[in-house]
Structure formats: C-alpha cells, structure tokens
C-alpha cells in the first residue's frame, strides 16, 4: 500500500511536468507493479506518459512489472524529452501492441535511453523499445536481456526510415523476435 501511494505521488509529478513543460528529475524512483493508474494519464494506461514534458529518470530508478493495453508498457514518449541513465532498470513490462518497455512516438523530441532492459514483452513489435520516429533517439550504455516481441524486434524495433544512434557499450543477449 505504501508503494502504491509513492507511485501515485511520482505520477502526479509527471503529470505536472507534461502540462508545464519543465524538467523533472526523478532520482531513485520505483514504479513497480502499479495497477491503479490515475485518470489524468491519457490515451494509454502507461506508468509514465510524456506529452510536452521533459523527464529524467536516474539514480537506480526502476520501472518494472507494468502493463499497457496499447503501446509502451513502462514508458510512452508522445511529445517531449525523456532521459534515463545507465543505472535505470526497465524490466518485465508488457504492451498489448508495441514497445513492451518503451514506446517512442513520432512527435518525440530528444530521447536518450540508457540502462538495463530485461524481460519486457510486446505482443507485436519492439520487446524492449519501439521507435516510431523522433528528432534525436540515442541508446547508450545499455544491456538488453530476455526481451520478447511476437513479430519483430526482440530488443529494438525501428519503424521504416527511422535511425537511432547506438553509443558506448551495448550488450544484447537472449532477446526473441517472432515468438
């Protein structure tokens, strides 16, 4: 119950961020098995949804065991900036369509993803990450283990004519497409 209350408070901070376009630092945040998603998260039932905001998740934060009935089981980046550092864990999230861990929509601005992506599942494409398009998308200092997509991109799926930058140390193992 205490964890659920902490998650609600963190979600309120994100809602403020997406409406006021300010940078929000979220050190040591834990979004874990959060099923009571507030109504102000629109369109999807993602645990973190960014529209016109800038969110930075750092310092051993974890986004785990969440489910979206559409895209982006852990994080949905619609229009705005999202940065995670290499201490962040995005794990065991599930999307009913694309982007089990993270979904990056066409209108996203700057997206820098670092960390561990473990056991995320998408029923279609992008077990860990699905990139529709964005201005700048970088994946760096990341590990991808055991992510699953039922069609394409066990770890990462890129929509046609999309490119991303893979930087520094990227490790991939046991990611499964077409399962």
JSON list of C-alpha atoms in Angstrom, two decimals:
[
{"chain": "A", "resi": 1, "resn": "UNK", "atom": "CA", "xyz": [0.00, 0.00, 0.00]},
{"chain": "A", "resi": 2, "resn": "UNK", "atom": "CA", "xyz": [2.85, 2.40, 0.84]},
{"chain": "A", "resi": 3, "resn": "UNK", "atom": "CA", "xyz": [4.48, 1.65, -2.53]},
{"chain": "A", "resi": 4, "resn": "UNK", "atom": "CA", "xyz": [1.20, 2.40, -4.31]},
{"chain": "A", "resi": 5, "resn": "UNK", "atom": "CA", "xyz": [1.00, 5.80, -2.57]},
{"chain": "A", "resi": 6, "resn": "UNK", "atom": "CA", "xyz": [4.61, 6.58, -3.52]},
{"chain": "A", "resi": 7, "resn": "UNK", "atom": "CA", "xyz": [3.84, 5.69, -7.14]},
{"chain": "A", "resi": 8, "resn": "UNK", "atom": "CA", "xyz": [0.77, 7.97, -7.16]},
{"chain": "A", "resi": 9, "resn": "UNK", "atom": "CA", "xyz": [2.89, 10.87, -5.88]},
{"chain": "A", "resi": 10, "resn": "UNK", "atom": "CA", "xyz": [5.53, 10.31, -8.57]},
{"chain": "A", "resi": 11, "resn": "UNK", "atom": "CA", "xyz": [2.86, 10.09, -11.27]},
{"chain": "A", "resi": 12, "resn": "UNK", "atom": "CA", "xyz": [1.43, 13.43, -10.11]},
{"chain": "A", "resi": 13, "resn": "UNK", "atom": "CA", "xyz": [4.89, 14.97, -10.60]},
{"chain": "A", "resi": 14, "resn": "UNK", "atom": "CA", "xyz": [4.99, 13.64, -14.15]},
{"chain": "A", "resi": 15, "resn": "UNK", "atom": "CA", "xyz": [1.50, 14.97, -14.89]},
{"chain": "A", "resi": 16, "resn": "UNK", "atom": "CA", "xyz": [2.68, 18.40, -13.75]},
{"chain": "A", "resi": 17, "resn": "UNK", "atom": "CA", "xyz": [5.73, 18.05, -15.95]},
{"chain": "A", "resi": 18, "resn": "UNK", "atom": "CA", "xyz": [3.80, 17.15, -19.07]},
{"chain": "A", "resi": 19, "resn": "UNK", "atom": "CA", "xyz": [1.47, 20.13, -18.69]},
{"chain": "A", "resi": 20, "resn": "UNK", "atom": "CA", "xyz": [4.05, 22.78, -17.75]},
{"chain": "A", "resi": 21, "resn": "UNK", "atom": "CA", "xyz": [6.99, 21.68, -19.91]},
{"chain": "A", "resi": 22, "resn": "UNK", "atom": "CA", "xyz": [9.52, 21.69, -17.08]},
{"chain": "A", "resi": 23, "resn": "UNK", "atom": "CA", "xyz": [12.37, 19.33, -16.34]},
{"chain": "A", "resi": 24, "resn": "UNK", "atom": "CA", "xyz": [11.62, 16.80, -13.63]},
{"chain": "A", "resi": 25, "resn": "UNK", "atom": "CA", "xyz": [14.40, 14.80, -12.00]},
{"chain": "A", "resi": 26, "resn": "UNK", "atom": "CA", "xyz": [13.28, 11.50, -10.57]},
{"chain": "A", "resi": 27, "resn": "UNK", "atom": "CA", "xyz": [16.13, 10.04, -8.52]},
{"chain": "A", "resi": 28, "resn": "UNK", "atom": "CA", "xyz": [15.63, 6.61, -7.00]},
{"chain": "A", "resi": 29, "resn": "UNK", "atom": "CA", "xyz": [12.04, 6.34, -8.20]},
{"chain": "A", "resi": 30, "resn": "UNK", "atom": "CA", "xyz": [10.46, 2.92, -8.24]},
{"chain": "A", "resi": 31, "resn": "UNK", "atom": "CA", "xyz": [7.44, 2.19, -10.41]},
{"chain": "A", "resi": 32, "resn": "UNK", "atom": "CA", "xyz": [6.68, -1.38, -9.52]},
{"chain": "A", "resi": 33, "resn": "UNK", "atom": "CA", "xyz": [3.55, -3.37, -10.28]},
{"chain": "A", "resi": 34, "resn": "UNK", "atom": "CA", "xyz": [1.40, -0.26, -10.37]},
{"chain": "A", "resi": 35, "resn": "UNK", "atom": "CA", "xyz": [-2.08, -1.19, -11.48]},
{"chain": "A", "resi": 36, "resn": "UNK", "atom": "CA", "xyz": [-4.22, 1.67, -10.15]},
{"chain": "A", "resi": 37, "resn": "UNK", "atom": "CA", "xyz": [-3.32, 4.20, -12.85]},
{"chain": "A", "resi": 38, "resn": "UNK", "atom": "CA", "xyz": [-4.82, 7.68, -12.34]},
{"chain": "A", "resi": 39, "resn": "UNK", "atom": "CA", "xyz": [-7.25, 9.07, -14.92]},
{"chain": "A", "resi": 40, "resn": "UNK", "atom": "CA", "xyz": [-5.03, 12.01, -15.88]},
{"chain": "A", "resi": 41, "resn": "UNK", "atom": "CA", "xyz": [-2.76, 9.69, -17.83]},
{"chain": "A", "resi": 42, "resn": "UNK", "atom": "CA", "xyz": [-4.48, 9.92, -21.18]},
{"chain": "A", "resi": 43, "resn": "UNK", "atom": "CA", "xyz": [-4.84, 7.62, -24.21]},
{"chain": "A", "resi": 44, "resn": "UNK", "atom": "CA", "xyz": [-2.83, 4.71, -22.81]},
{"chain": "A", "resi": 45, "resn": "UNK", "atom": "CA", "xyz": [-2.53, 3.29, -19.35]},
{"chain": "A", "resi": 46, "resn": "UNK", "atom": "CA", "xyz": [1.26, 3.63, -19.29]},
{"chain": "A", "resi": 47, "resn": "UNK", "atom": "CA", "xyz": [3.01, 4.09, -15.99]},
{"chain": "A", "resi": 48, "resn": "UNK", "atom": "CA", "xyz": [4.94, 7.06, -17.42]},
{"chain": "A", "resi": 49, "resn": "UNK", "atom": "CA", "xyz": [3.49, 9.03, -20.31]},
{"chain": "A", "resi": 50, "resn": "UNK", "atom": "CA", "xyz": [5.20, 12.17, -21.58]},
{"chain": "A", "resi": 51, "resn": "UNK", "atom": "CA", "xyz": [3.42, 14.80, -23.69]},
{"chain": "A", "resi": 52, "resn": "UNK", "atom": "CA", "xyz": [5.14, 18.21, -23.91]},
{"chain": "A", "resi": 53, "resn": "UNK", "atom": "CA", "xyz": [7.39, 17.49, -20.97]},
{"chain": "A", "resi": 54, "resn": "UNK", "atom": "CA", "xyz": [10.97, 16.71, -20.08]},
{"chain": "A", "resi": 55, "resn": "UNK", "atom": "CA", "xyz": [11.59, 13.82, -17.72]},
{"chain": "A", "resi": 56, "resn": "UNK", "atom": "CA", "xyz": [14.91, 12.48, -16.48]},
{"chain": "A", "resi": 57, "resn": "UNK", "atom": "CA", "xyz": [14.90, 9.16, -14.61]},
{"chain": "A", "resi": 58, "resn": "UNK", "atom": "CA", "xyz": [18.18, 8.49, -12.78]},
{"chain": "A", "resi": 59, "resn": "UNK", "atom": "CA", "xyz": [19.98, 7.02, -9.75]},
{"chain": "A", "resi": 60, "resn": "UNK", "atom": "CA", "xyz": [18.95, 3.36, -9.72]},
{"chain": "A", "resi": 61, "resn": "UNK", "atom": "CA", "xyz": [15.31, 4.02, -10.56]},
{"chain": "A", "resi": 62, "resn": "UNK", "atom": "CA", "xyz": [13.22, 1.08, -11.68]},
{"chain": "A", "resi": 63, "resn": "UNK", "atom": "CA", "xyz": [10.20, 0.85, -13.97]},
{"chain": "A", "resi": 64, "resn": "UNK", "atom": "CA", "xyz": [9.02, -2.75, -13.66]},
{"chain": "A", "resi": 65, "resn": "UNK", "atom": "CA", "xyz": [6.02, -5.10, -13.85]},
{"chain": "A", "resi": 66, "resn": "UNK", "atom": "CA", "xyz": [3.64, -2.68, -15.56]},
{"chain": "A", "resi": 67, "resn": "UNK", "atom": "CA", "xyz": [1.15, -3.37, -18.36]},
{"chain": "A", "resi": 68, "resn": "UNK", "atom": "CA", "xyz": [-0.32, -1.13, -21.07]},
{"chain": "A", "resi": 69, "resn": "UNK", "atom": "CA", "xyz": [-3.37, -2.15, -23.04]},
{"chain": "A", "resi": 70, "resn": "UNK", "atom": "CA", "xyz": [-1.84, -0.44, -26.09]},
{"chain": "A", "resi": 71, "resn": "UNK", "atom": "CA", "xyz": [1.76, 0.84, -26.54]},
{"chain": "A", "resi": 72, "resn": "UNK", "atom": "CA", "xyz": [4.59, 1.42, -24.08]},
{"chain": "A", "resi": 73, "resn": "UNK", "atom": "CA", "xyz": [4.25, -0.93, -21.13]},
{"chain": "A", "resi": 74, "resn": "UNK", "atom": "CA", "xyz": [6.67, 1.06, -18.99]},
{"chain": "A", "resi": 75, "resn": "UNK", "atom": "CA", "xyz": [7.17, 4.41, -20.74]},
{"chain": "A", "resi": 76, "resn": "UNK", "atom": "CA", "xyz": [5.22, 6.12, -23.55]},
{"chain": "A", "resi": 77, "resn": "UNK", "atom": "CA", "xyz": [7.00, 9.13, -25.04]},
{"chain": "A", "resi": 78, "resn": "UNK", "atom": "CA", "xyz": [4.48, 11.07, -27.10]},
{"chain": "A", "resi": 79, "resn": "UNK", "atom": "CA", "xyz": [5.88, 14.57, -27.46]},
{"chain": "A", "resi": 80, "resn": "UNK", "atom": "CA", "xyz": [8.75, 15.68, -25.28]},
{"chain": "A", "resi": 81, "resn": "UNK", "atom": "CA", "xyz": [12.08, 14.60, -23.88]},
{"chain": "A", "resi": 82, "resn": "UNK", "atom": "CA", "xyz": [12.98, 11.50, -21.88]},
{"chain": "A", "resi": 83, "resn": "UNK", "atom": "CA", "xyz": [16.40, 10.69, -20.50]},
{"chain": "A", "resi": 84, "resn": "UNK", "atom": "CA", "xyz": [17.38, 7.66, -18.43]},
{"chain": "A", "resi": 85, "resn": "UNK", "atom": "CA", "xyz": [20.89, 6.97, -17.17]},
{"chain": "A", "resi": 86, "resn": "UNK", "atom": "CA", "xyz": [22.71, 3.64, -17.15]},
{"chain": "A", "resi": 87, "resn": "UNK", "atom": "CA", "xyz": [21.62, 2.86, -13.58]},
{"chain": "A", "resi": 88, "resn": "UNK", "atom": "CA", "xyz": [17.91, 2.65, -14.55]},
{"chain": "A", "resi": 89, "resn": "UNK", "atom": "CA", "xyz": [16.19, -0.72, -14.87]},
{"chain": "A", "resi": 90, "resn": "UNK", "atom": "CA", "xyz": [13.19, -1.10, -17.19]},
{"chain": "A", "resi": 91, "resn": "UNK", "atom": "CA", "xyz": [12.03, -4.67, -16.72]},
{"chain": "A", "resi": 92, "resn": "UNK", "atom": "CA", "xyz": [9.12, -7.10, -17.05]},
{"chain": "A", "resi": 93, "resn": "UNK", "atom": "CA", "xyz": [6.76, -4.54, -18.58]},
{"chain": "A", "resi": 94, "resn": "UNK", "atom": "CA", "xyz": [4.17, -5.64, -21.13]},
{"chain": "A", "resi": 95, "resn": "UNK", "atom": "CA", "xyz": [2.47, -3.85, -24.02]},
{"chain": "A", "resi": 96, "resn": "UNK", "atom": "CA", "xyz": [-0.54, -5.28, -25.81]},
{"chain": "A", "resi": 97, "resn": "UNK", "atom": "CA", "xyz": [0.70, -3.76, -29.07]},
{"chain": "A", "resi": 98, "resn": "UNK", "atom": "CA", "xyz": [4.22, -2.23, -29.42]},
{"chain": "A", "resi": 99, "resn": "UNK", "atom": "CA", "xyz": [7.09, -1.27, -27.13]},
{"chain": "A", "resi": 100, "resn": "UNK", "atom": "CA", "xyz": [7.00, -3.56, -24.11]},
{"chain": "A", "resi": 101, "resn": "UNK", "atom": "CA", "xyz": [9.44, -1.39, -22.16]},
{"chain": "A", "resi": 102, "resn": "UNK", "atom": "CA", "xyz": [9.44, 1.93, -24.05]},
{"chain": "A", "resi": 103, "resn": "UNK", "atom": "CA", "xyz": [7.41, 3.33, -26.96]},
{"chain": "A", "resi": 104, "resn": "UNK", "atom": "CA", "xyz": [8.77, 6.42, -28.76]},
{"chain": "A", "resi": 105, "resn": "UNK", "atom": "CA", "xyz": [6.09, 8.15, -30.86]},
{"chain": "A", "resi": 106, "resn": "UNK", "atom": "CA", "xyz": [6.71, 10.21, -33.98]},
{"chain": "A", "resi": 107, "resn": "UNK", "atom": "CA", "xyz": [6.41, 13.57, -32.20]},
{"chain": "A", "resi": 108, "resn": "UNK", "atom": "CA", "xyz": [9.02, 12.82, -29.50]},
{"chain": "A", "resi": 109, "resn": "UNK", "atom": "CA", "xyz": [11.86, 15.33, -29.32]},
{"chain": "A", "resi": 110, "resn": "UNK", "atom": "CA", "xyz": [15.03, 14.12, -27.60]},
{"chain": "A", "resi": 111, "resn": "UNK", "atom": "CA", "xyz": [15.13, 10.59, -26.22]},
{"chain": "A", "resi": 112, "resn": "UNK", "atom": "CA", "xyz": [18.25, 9.19, -24.59]},
{"chain": "A", "resi": 113, "resn": "UNK", "atom": "CA", "xyz": [17.83, 5.68, -23.25]},
{"chain": "A", "resi": 114, "resn": "UNK", "atom": "CA", "xyz": [20.41, 4.01, -21.05]},
{"chain": "A", "resi": 115, "resn": "UNK", "atom": "CA", "xyz": [20.13, 1.21, -18.52]},
{"chain": "A", "resi": 116, "resn": "UNK", "atom": "CA", "xyz": [19.05, -2.40, -18.30]},
{"chain": "A", "resi": 117, "resn": "UNK", "atom": "CA", "xyz": [16.10, -3.63, -20.34]},
{"chain": "A", "resi": 118, "resn": "UNK", "atom": "CA", "xyz": [15.14, -7.08, -19.06]},
{"chain": "A", "resi": 119, "resn": "UNK", "atom": "CA", "xyz": [12.18, -9.36, -19.78]},
{"chain": "A", "resi": 120, "resn": "UNK", "atom": "CA", "xyz": [9.91, -6.79, -21.44]},
{"chain": "A", "resi": 121, "resn": "UNK", "atom": "CA", "xyz": [7.25, -8.13, -23.83]},
{"chain": "A", "resi": 122, "resn": "UNK", "atom": "CA", "xyz": [5.32, -6.67, -26.77]},
{"chain": "A", "resi": 123, "resn": "UNK", "atom": "CA", "xyz": [2.53, -8.57, -28.49]},
{"chain": "A", "resi": 124, "resn": "UNK", "atom": "CA", "xyz": [3.66, -7.09, -31.80]},
{"chain": "A", "resi": 125, "resn": "UNK", "atom": "CA", "xyz": [6.97, -5.20, -32.28]},
{"chain": "A", "resi": 126, "resn": "UNK", "atom": "CA", "xyz": [9.75, -3.97, -30.02]},
{"chain": "A", "resi": 127, "resn": "UNK", "atom": "CA", "xyz": [10.07, -6.15, -26.93]},
{"chain": "A", "resi": 128, "resn": "UNK", "atom": "CA", "xyz": [12.20, -3.58, -25.08]},
{"chain": "A", "resi": 129, "resn": "UNK", "atom": "CA", "xyz": [11.99, -0.47, -27.31]},
{"chain": "A", "resi": 130, "resn": "UNK", "atom": "CA", "xyz": [9.81, 0.58, -30.25]},
{"chain": "A", "resi": 131, "resn": "UNK", "atom": "CA", "xyz": [10.82, 3.76, -32.11]},
{"chain": "A", "resi": 132, "resn": "UNK", "atom": "CA", "xyz": [8.19, 5.24, -34.43]},
{"chain": "A", "resi": 133, "resn": "UNK", "atom": "CA", "xyz": [10.32, 8.33, -35.01]},
{"chain": "A", "resi": 134, "resn": "UNK", "atom": "CA", "xyz": [11.83, 11.16, -33.03]},
{"chain": "A", "resi": 135, "resn": "UNK", "atom": "CA", "xyz": [14.14, 14.10, -33.51]},
{"chain": "A", "resi": 136, "resn": "UNK", "atom": "CA", "xyz": [17.03, 12.53, -31.59]},
{"chain": "A", "resi": 137, "resn": "UNK", "atom": "CA", "xyz": [16.99, 8.99, -30.25]},
{"chain": "A", "resi": 138, "resn": "UNK", "atom": "CA", "xyz": [20.13, 7.55, -28.66]},
{"chain": "A", "resi": 139, "resn": "UNK", "atom": "CA", "xyz": [20.60, 4.24, -26.93]},
{"chain": "A", "resi": 140, "resn": "UNK", "atom": "CA", "xyz": [23.82, 4.10, -24.97]},
{"chain": "A", "resi": 141, "resn": "UNK", "atom": "CA", "xyz": [25.47, 2.14, -22.18]},
{"chain": "A", "resi": 142, "resn": "UNK", "atom": "CA", "xyz": [22.61, -0.37, -22.19]},
{"chain": "A", "resi": 143, "resn": "UNK", "atom": "CA", "xyz": [22.02, -4.07, -21.66]},
{"chain": "A", "resi": 144, "resn": "UNK", "atom": "CA", "xyz": [19.17, -5.97, -23.28]},
{"chain": "A", "resi": 145, "resn": "UNK", "atom": "CA", "xyz": [18.36, -9.41, -21.87]},
{"chain": "A", "resi": 146, "resn": "UNK", "atom": "CA", "xyz": [15.40, -11.70, -22.46]},
{"chain": "A", "resi": 147, "resn": "UNK", "atom": "CA", "xyz": [13.05, -9.22, -24.16]},
{"chain": "A", "resi": 148, "resn": "UNK", "atom": "CA", "xyz": [10.33, -10.69, -26.40]},
{"chain": "A", "resi": 149, "resn": "UNK", "atom": "CA", "xyz": [8.34, -9.41, -29.37]},
{"chain": "A", "resi": 150, "resn": "UNK", "atom": "CA", "xyz": [5.75, -11.63, -31.03]},
{"chain": "A", "resi": 151, "resn": "UNK", "atom": "CA", "xyz": [6.60, -10.33, -34.52]},
{"chain": "A", "resi": 152, "resn": "UNK", "atom": "CA", "xyz": [9.78, -8.22, -34.95]},
{"chain": "A", "resi": 153, "resn": "UNK", "atom": "CA", "xyz": [12.48, -6.66, -32.80]},
{"chain": "A", "resi": 154, "resn": "UNK", "atom": "CA", "xyz": [13.01, -8.69, -29.64]},
{"chain": "A", "resi": 155, "resn": "UNK", "atom": "CA", "xyz": [15.19, -5.91, -28.23]},
{"chain": "A", "resi": 156, "resn": "UNK", "atom": "CA", "xyz": [14.63, -2.86, -30.51]},
{"chain": "A", "resi": 157, "resn": "UNK", "atom": "CA", "xyz": [12.24, -2.22, -33.39]},
{"chain": "A", "resi": 158, "resn": "UNK", "atom": "CA", "xyz": [12.60, 0.78, -35.70]},
{"chain": "A", "resi": 159, "resn": "UNK", "atom": "CA", "xyz": [9.74, 1.91, -37.92]},
{"chain": "A", "resi": 160, "resn": "UNK", "atom": "CA", "xyz": [10.72, 2.24, -41.59]},
{"chain": "A", "resi": 161, "resn": "UNK", "atom": "CA", "xyz": [13.02, 5.17, -42.41]},
{"chain": "A", "resi": 162, "resn": "UNK", "atom": "CA", "xyz": [13.95, 5.64, -38.75]},
{"chain": "A", "resi": 163, "resn": "UNK", "atom": "CA", "xyz": [17.50, 5.62, -37.45]},
{"chain": "A", "resi": 164, "resn": "UNK", "atom": "CA", "xyz": [18.88, 5.74, -33.95]},
{"chain": "A", "resi": 165, "resn": "UNK", "atom": "CA", "xyz": [22.34, 6.13, -32.54]},
{"chain": "A", "resi": 166, "resn": "UNK", "atom": "CA", "xyz": [23.83, 3.21, -30.59]},
{"chain": "A", "resi": 167, "resn": "UNK", "atom": "CA", "xyz": [26.65, 4.55, -28.43]},
{"chain": "A", "resi": 168, "resn": "UNK", "atom": "CA", "xyz": [29.20, 3.27, -25.94]},
{"chain": "A", "resi": 169, "resn": "UNK", "atom": "CA", "xyz": [28.67, -0.24, -24.61]},
{"chain": "A", "resi": 170, "resn": "UNK", "atom": "CA", "xyz": [25.54, -2.05, -25.87]},
{"chain": "A", "resi": 171, "resn": "UNK", "atom": "CA", "xyz": [25.10, -5.68, -24.80]},
{"chain": "A", "resi": 172, "resn": "UNK", "atom": "CA", "xyz": [22.32, -7.92, -26.12]},
{"chain": "A", "resi": 173, "resn": "UNK", "atom": "CA", "xyz": [21.56, -11.49, -25.18]},
{"chain": "A", "resi": 174, "resn": "UNK", "atom": "CA", "xyz": [18.55, -13.80, -25.34]},
{"chain": "A", "resi": 175, "resn": "UNK", "atom": "CA", "xyz": [16.15, -11.33, -26.97]},
{"chain": "A", "resi": 176, "resn": "UNK", "atom": "CA", "xyz": [13.50, -13.10, -29.03]},
{"chain": "A", "resi": 177, "resn": "UNK", "atom": "CA", "xyz": [11.53, -11.86, -32.06]},
{"chain": "A", "resi": 178, "resn": "UNK", "atom": "CA", "xyz": [8.82, -13.91, -33.77]},
{"chain": "A", "resi": 179, "resn": "UNK", "atom": "CA", "xyz": [7.80, -15.79, -30.65]}
]
